[in-house]
Each structure stands twice: as structure tokens, then as C-alpha cells.
mmCIF file with all atom_site columns, C-alpha atoms in Angstrom:
data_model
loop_
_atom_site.group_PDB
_atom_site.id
_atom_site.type_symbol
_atom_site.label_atom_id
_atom_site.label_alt_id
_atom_site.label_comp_id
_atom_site.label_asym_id
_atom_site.label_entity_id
_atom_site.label_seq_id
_atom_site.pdbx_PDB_ins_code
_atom_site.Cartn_x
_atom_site.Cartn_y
_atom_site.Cartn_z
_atom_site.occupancy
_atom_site.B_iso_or_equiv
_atom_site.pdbx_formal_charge
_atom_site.auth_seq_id
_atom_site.auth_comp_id
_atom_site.auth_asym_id
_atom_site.auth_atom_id
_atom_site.pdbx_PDB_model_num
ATOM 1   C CA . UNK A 1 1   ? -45.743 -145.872 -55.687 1.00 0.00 ? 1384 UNK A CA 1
ATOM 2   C CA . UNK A 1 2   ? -42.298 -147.173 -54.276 1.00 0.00 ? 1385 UNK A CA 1
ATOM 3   C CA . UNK A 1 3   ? -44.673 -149.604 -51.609 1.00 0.00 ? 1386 UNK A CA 1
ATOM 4   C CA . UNK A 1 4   ? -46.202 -150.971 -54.909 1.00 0.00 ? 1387 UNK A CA 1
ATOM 5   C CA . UNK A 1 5   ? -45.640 -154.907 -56.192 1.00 0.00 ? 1388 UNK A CA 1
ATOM 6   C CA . UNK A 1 6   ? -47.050 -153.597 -59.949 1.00 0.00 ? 1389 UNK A CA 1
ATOM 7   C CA . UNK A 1 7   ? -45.112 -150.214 -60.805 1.00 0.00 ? 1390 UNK A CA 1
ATOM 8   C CA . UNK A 1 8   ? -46.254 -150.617 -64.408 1.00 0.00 ? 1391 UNK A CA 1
ATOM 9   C CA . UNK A 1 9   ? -49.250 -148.511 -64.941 1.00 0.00 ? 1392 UNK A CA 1
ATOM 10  C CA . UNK A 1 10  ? -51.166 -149.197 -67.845 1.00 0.00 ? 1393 UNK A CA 1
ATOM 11  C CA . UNK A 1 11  ? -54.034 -146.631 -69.507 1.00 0.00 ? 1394 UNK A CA 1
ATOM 12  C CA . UNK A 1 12  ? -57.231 -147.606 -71.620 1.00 0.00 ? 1395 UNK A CA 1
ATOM 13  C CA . UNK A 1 13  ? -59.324 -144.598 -72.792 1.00 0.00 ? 1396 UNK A CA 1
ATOM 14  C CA . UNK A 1 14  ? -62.946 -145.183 -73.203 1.00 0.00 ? 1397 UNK A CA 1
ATOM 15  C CA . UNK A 1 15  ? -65.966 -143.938 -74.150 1.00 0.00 ? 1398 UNK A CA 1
ATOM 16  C CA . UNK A 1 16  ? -69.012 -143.002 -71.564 1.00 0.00 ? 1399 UNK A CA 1
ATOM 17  C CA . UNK A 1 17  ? -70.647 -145.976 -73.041 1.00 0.00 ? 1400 UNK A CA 1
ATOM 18  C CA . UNK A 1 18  ? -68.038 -148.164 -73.102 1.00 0.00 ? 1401 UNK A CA 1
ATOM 19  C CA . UNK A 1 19  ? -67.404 -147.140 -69.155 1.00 0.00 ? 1402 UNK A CA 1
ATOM 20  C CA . UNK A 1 20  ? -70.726 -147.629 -68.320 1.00 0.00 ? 1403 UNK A CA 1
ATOM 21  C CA . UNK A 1 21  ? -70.721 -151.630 -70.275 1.00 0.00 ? 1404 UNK A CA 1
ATOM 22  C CA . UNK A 1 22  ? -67.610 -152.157 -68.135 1.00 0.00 ? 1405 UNK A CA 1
ATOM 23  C CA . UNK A 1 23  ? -69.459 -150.894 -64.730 1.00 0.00 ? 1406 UNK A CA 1
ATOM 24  C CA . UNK A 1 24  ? -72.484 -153.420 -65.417 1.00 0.00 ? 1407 UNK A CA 1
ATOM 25  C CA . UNK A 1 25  ? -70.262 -156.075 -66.014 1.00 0.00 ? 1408 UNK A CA 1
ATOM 26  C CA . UNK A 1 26  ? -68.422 -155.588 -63.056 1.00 0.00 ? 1409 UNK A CA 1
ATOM 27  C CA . UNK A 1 27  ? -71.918 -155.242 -60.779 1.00 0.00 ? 1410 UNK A CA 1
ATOM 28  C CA . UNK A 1 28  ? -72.820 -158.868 -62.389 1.00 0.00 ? 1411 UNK A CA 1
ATOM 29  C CA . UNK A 1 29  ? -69.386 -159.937 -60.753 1.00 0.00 ? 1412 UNK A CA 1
ATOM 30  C CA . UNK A 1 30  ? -70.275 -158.168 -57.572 1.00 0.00 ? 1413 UNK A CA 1
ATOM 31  C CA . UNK A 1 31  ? -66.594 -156.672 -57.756 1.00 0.00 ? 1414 UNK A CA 1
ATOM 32  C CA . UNK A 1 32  ? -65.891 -153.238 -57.051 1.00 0.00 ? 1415 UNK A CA 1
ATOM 33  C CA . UNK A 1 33  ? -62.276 -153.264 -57.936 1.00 0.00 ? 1416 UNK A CA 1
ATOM 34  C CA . UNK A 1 34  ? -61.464 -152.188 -61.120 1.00 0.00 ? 1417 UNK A CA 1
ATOM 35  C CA . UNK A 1 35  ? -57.870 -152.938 -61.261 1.00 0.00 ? 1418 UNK A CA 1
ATOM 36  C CA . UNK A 1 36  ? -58.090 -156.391 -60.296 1.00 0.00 ? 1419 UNK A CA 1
ATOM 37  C CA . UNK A 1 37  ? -61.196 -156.755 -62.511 1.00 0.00 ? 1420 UNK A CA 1
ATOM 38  C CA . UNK A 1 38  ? -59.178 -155.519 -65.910 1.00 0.00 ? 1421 UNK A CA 1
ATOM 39  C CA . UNK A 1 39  ? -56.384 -157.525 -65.114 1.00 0.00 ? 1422 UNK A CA 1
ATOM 40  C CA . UNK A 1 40  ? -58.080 -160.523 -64.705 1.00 0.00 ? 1423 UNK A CA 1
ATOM 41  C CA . UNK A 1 41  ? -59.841 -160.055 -68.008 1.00 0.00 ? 1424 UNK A CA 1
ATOM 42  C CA . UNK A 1 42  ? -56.669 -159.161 -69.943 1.00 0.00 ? 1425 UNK A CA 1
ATOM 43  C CA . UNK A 1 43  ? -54.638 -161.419 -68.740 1.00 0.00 ? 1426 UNK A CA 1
ATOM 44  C CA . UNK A 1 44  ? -57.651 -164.592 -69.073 1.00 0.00 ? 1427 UNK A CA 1
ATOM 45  C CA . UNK A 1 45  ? -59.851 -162.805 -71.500 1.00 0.00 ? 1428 UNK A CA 1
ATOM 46  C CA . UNK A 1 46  ? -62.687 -163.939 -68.379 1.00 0.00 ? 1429 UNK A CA 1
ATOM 47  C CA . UNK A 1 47  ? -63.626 -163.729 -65.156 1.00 0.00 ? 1430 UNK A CA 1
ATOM 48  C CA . UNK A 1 48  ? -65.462 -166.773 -63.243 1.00 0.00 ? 1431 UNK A CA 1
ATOM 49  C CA . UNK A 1 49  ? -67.885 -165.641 -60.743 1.00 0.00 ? 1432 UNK A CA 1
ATOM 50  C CA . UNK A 1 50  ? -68.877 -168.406 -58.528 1.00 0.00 ? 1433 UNK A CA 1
ATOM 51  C CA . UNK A 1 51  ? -72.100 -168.211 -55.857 1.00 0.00 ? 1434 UNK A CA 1
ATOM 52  C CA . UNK A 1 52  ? -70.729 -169.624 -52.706 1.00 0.00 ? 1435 UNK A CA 1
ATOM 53  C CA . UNK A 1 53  ? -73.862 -168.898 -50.525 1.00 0.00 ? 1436 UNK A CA 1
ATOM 54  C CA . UNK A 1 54  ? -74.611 -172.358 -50.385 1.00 0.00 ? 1437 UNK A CA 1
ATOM 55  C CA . UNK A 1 55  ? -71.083 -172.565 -49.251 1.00 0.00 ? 1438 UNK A CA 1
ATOM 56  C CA . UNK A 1 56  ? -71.556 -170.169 -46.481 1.00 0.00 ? 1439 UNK A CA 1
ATOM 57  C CA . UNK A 1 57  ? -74.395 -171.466 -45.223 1.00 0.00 ? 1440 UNK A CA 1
ATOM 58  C CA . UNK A 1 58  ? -73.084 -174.911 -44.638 1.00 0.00 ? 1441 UNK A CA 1
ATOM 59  C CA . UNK A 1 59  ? -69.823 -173.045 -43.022 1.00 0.00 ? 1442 UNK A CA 1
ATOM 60  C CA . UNK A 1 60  ? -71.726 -171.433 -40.875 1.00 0.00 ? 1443 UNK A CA 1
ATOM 61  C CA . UNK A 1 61  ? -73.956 -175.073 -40.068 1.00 0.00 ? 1444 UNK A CA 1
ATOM 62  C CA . UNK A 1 62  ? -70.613 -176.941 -39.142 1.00 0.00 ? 1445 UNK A CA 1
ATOM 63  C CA . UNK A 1 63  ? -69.159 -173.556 -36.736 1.00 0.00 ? 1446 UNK A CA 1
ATOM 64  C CA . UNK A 1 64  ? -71.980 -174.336 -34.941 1.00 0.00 ? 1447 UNK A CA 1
ATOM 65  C CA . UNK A 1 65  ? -71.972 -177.972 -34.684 1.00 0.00 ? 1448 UNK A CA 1
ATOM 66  C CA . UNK A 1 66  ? -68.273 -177.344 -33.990 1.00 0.00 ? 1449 UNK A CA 1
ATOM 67  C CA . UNK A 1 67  ? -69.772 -174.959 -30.748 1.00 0.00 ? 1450 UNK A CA 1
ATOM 68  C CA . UNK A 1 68  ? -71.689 -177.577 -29.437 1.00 0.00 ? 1451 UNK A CA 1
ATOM 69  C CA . UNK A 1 69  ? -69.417 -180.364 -29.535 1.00 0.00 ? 1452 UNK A CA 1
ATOM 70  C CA . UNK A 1 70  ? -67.116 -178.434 -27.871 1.00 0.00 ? 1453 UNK A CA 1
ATOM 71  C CA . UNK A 1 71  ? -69.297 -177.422 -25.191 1.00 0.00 ? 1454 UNK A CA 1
ATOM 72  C CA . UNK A 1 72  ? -70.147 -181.325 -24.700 1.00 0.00 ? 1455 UNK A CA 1
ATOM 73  C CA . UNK A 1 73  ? -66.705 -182.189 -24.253 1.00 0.00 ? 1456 UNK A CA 1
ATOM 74  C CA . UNK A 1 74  ? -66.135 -179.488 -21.908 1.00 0.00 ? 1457 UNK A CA 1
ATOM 75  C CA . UNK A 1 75  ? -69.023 -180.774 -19.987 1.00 0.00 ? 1458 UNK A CA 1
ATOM 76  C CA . UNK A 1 76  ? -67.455 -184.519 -20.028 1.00 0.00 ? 1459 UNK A CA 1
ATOM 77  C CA . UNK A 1 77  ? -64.227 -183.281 -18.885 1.00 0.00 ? 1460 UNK A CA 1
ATOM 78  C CA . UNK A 1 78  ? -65.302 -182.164 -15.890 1.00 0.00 ? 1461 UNK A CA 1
ATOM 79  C CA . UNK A 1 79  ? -66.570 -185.090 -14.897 1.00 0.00 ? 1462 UNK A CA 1
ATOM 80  C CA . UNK A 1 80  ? -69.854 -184.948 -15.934 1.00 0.00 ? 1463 UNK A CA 1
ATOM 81  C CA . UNK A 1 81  ? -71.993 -187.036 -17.644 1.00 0.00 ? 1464 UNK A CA 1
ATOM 82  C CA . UNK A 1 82  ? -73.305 -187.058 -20.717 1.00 0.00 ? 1465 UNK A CA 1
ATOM 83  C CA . UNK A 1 83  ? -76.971 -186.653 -21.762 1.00 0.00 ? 1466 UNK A CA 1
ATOM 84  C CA . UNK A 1 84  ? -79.017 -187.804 -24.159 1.00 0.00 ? 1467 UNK A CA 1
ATOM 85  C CA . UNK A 1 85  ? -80.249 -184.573 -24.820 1.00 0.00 ? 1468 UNK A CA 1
ATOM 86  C CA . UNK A 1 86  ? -77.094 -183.703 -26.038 1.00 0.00 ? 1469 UNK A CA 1
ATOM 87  C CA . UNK A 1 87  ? -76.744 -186.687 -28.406 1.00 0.00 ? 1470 UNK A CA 1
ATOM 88  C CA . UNK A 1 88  ? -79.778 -186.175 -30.084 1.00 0.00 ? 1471 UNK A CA 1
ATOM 89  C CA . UNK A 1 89  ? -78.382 -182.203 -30.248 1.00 0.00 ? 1472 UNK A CA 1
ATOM 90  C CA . UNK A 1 90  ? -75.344 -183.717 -32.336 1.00 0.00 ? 1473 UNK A CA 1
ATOM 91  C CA . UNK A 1 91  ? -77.232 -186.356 -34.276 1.00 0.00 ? 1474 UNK A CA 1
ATOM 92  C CA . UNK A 1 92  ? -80.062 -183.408 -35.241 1.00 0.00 ? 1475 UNK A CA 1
ATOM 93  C CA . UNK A 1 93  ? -77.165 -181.001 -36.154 1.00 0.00 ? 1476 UNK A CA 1
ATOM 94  C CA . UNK A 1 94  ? -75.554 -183.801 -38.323 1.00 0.00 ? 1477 UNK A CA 1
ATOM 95  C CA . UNK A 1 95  ? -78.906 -184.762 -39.892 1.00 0.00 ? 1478 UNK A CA 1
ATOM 96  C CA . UNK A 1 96  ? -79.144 -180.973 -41.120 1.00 0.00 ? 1479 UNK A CA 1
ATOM 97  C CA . UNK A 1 97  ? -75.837 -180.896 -42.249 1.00 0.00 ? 1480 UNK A CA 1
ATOM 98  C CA . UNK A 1 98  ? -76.199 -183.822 -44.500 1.00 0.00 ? 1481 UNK A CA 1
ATOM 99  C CA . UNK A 1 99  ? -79.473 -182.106 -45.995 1.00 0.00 ? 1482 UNK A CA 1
ATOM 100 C CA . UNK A 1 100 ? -77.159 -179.087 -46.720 1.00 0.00 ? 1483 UNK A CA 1
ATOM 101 C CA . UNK A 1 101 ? -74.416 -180.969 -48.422 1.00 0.00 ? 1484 UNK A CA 1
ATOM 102 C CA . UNK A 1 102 ? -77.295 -183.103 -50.306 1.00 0.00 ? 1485 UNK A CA 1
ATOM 103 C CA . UNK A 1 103 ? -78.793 -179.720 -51.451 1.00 0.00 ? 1486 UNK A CA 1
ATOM 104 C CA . UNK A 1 104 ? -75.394 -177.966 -52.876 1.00 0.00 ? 1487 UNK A CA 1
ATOM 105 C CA . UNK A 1 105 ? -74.325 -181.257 -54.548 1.00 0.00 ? 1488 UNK A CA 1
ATOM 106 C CA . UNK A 1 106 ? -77.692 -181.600 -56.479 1.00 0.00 ? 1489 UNK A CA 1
ATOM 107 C CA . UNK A 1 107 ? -78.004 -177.668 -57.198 1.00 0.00 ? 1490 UNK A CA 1
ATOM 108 C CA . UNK A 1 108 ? -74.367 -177.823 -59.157 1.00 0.00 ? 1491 UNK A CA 1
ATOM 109 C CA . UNK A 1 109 ? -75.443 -180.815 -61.508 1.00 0.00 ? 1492 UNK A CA 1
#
């Protein structure tokens, strides 16, 4: 315990049922970590769970436009030229992009 930032242990006994209440709640939170979990809630008296799929997704849309525009400009610094093909790759990956953000903004209203 001498690594530790909170030294102060604190102990709640329970019942079976109550453990097993506290265990669901936690699953809806997809936590795993009690600690942080009963801190949280009696500190705040709540824990927010936010769903950042949406989130991910669109991260994981703009690493890949990020990909491609770096492999363009890679292309046009070595002297070569740039292709259509390759601006209709960027304007499609945009376009998709948009329709993402379009999607999360109207989900959270």
C-alpha cells in the first residue's frame, strides 16, 4: 500500500442481495471496477454512462480519411500527379463523414 495515491480504505458490509443489486448496476455501466464505481457514486450520488459508439465509428471514418490523404500527398511529393480518382476518393470519404456527423447529431436530440 505505500505505492498507493488513496491509503484510506473504506468498508461497506452488504447483504448477498444487496451485492448482487450493486453487480447489475455496475453491468448496466459496463464497468468492472468496483472501487472506482463506489467512489464515483459516493462522492456524486451517480454515475453517467455515455454510448460513444457513434463516436467511435466516426473516429475510426476520419483515421482513415486521414490514411488516404496522406498517401495522396505522399504521391504529390514525389512529383507525381494527382488523379481524379483520388479526388473523388476524398470527396466520397468526406460525403460519408458528413452522413456520420448528421446521424450522431440527430440521434442525441
Amino acid at each position: 500500500m505505500t505505492n498507493r495515491t488513496r491509503k484510506i480504505v473504506l468498508r461497506v458490509p452488504v447483504t448477498p442481495e444487496e451485492q448482487e443489486l450493486i453487480r447489475q448496476k455496475m453491468a448496466l455501466l459496463h464497468t468492472r471496477n468496483f472501487s472506482a464505481y463506489a467512489r464515483k457514486m459516493l462522492i456524486d450520488g451517480y454515475v453517467v454512462h455515455i454510448d460513444t459508439t457513434n463516436i467511435r465509428a466516426q473516429t475510426a471514418e476520419l483515421q482513415k480519411i486521414g490514411v488516404n490523404i496522406n498517401q495522396i500527398a505522399r504521391r504529390l511529393n514525389s512529383m507525381g500527379p494527382l488523379y481524379t480518382q483520388d479526388v473523388a476518393d476524398i470527396k466520397g470519404a468526406l460525403a460519408q463523414i458528413w452522413q456520420l456527423q448528421r446521424y450522431i447529431l440527430s440521434s442525441q436530440r
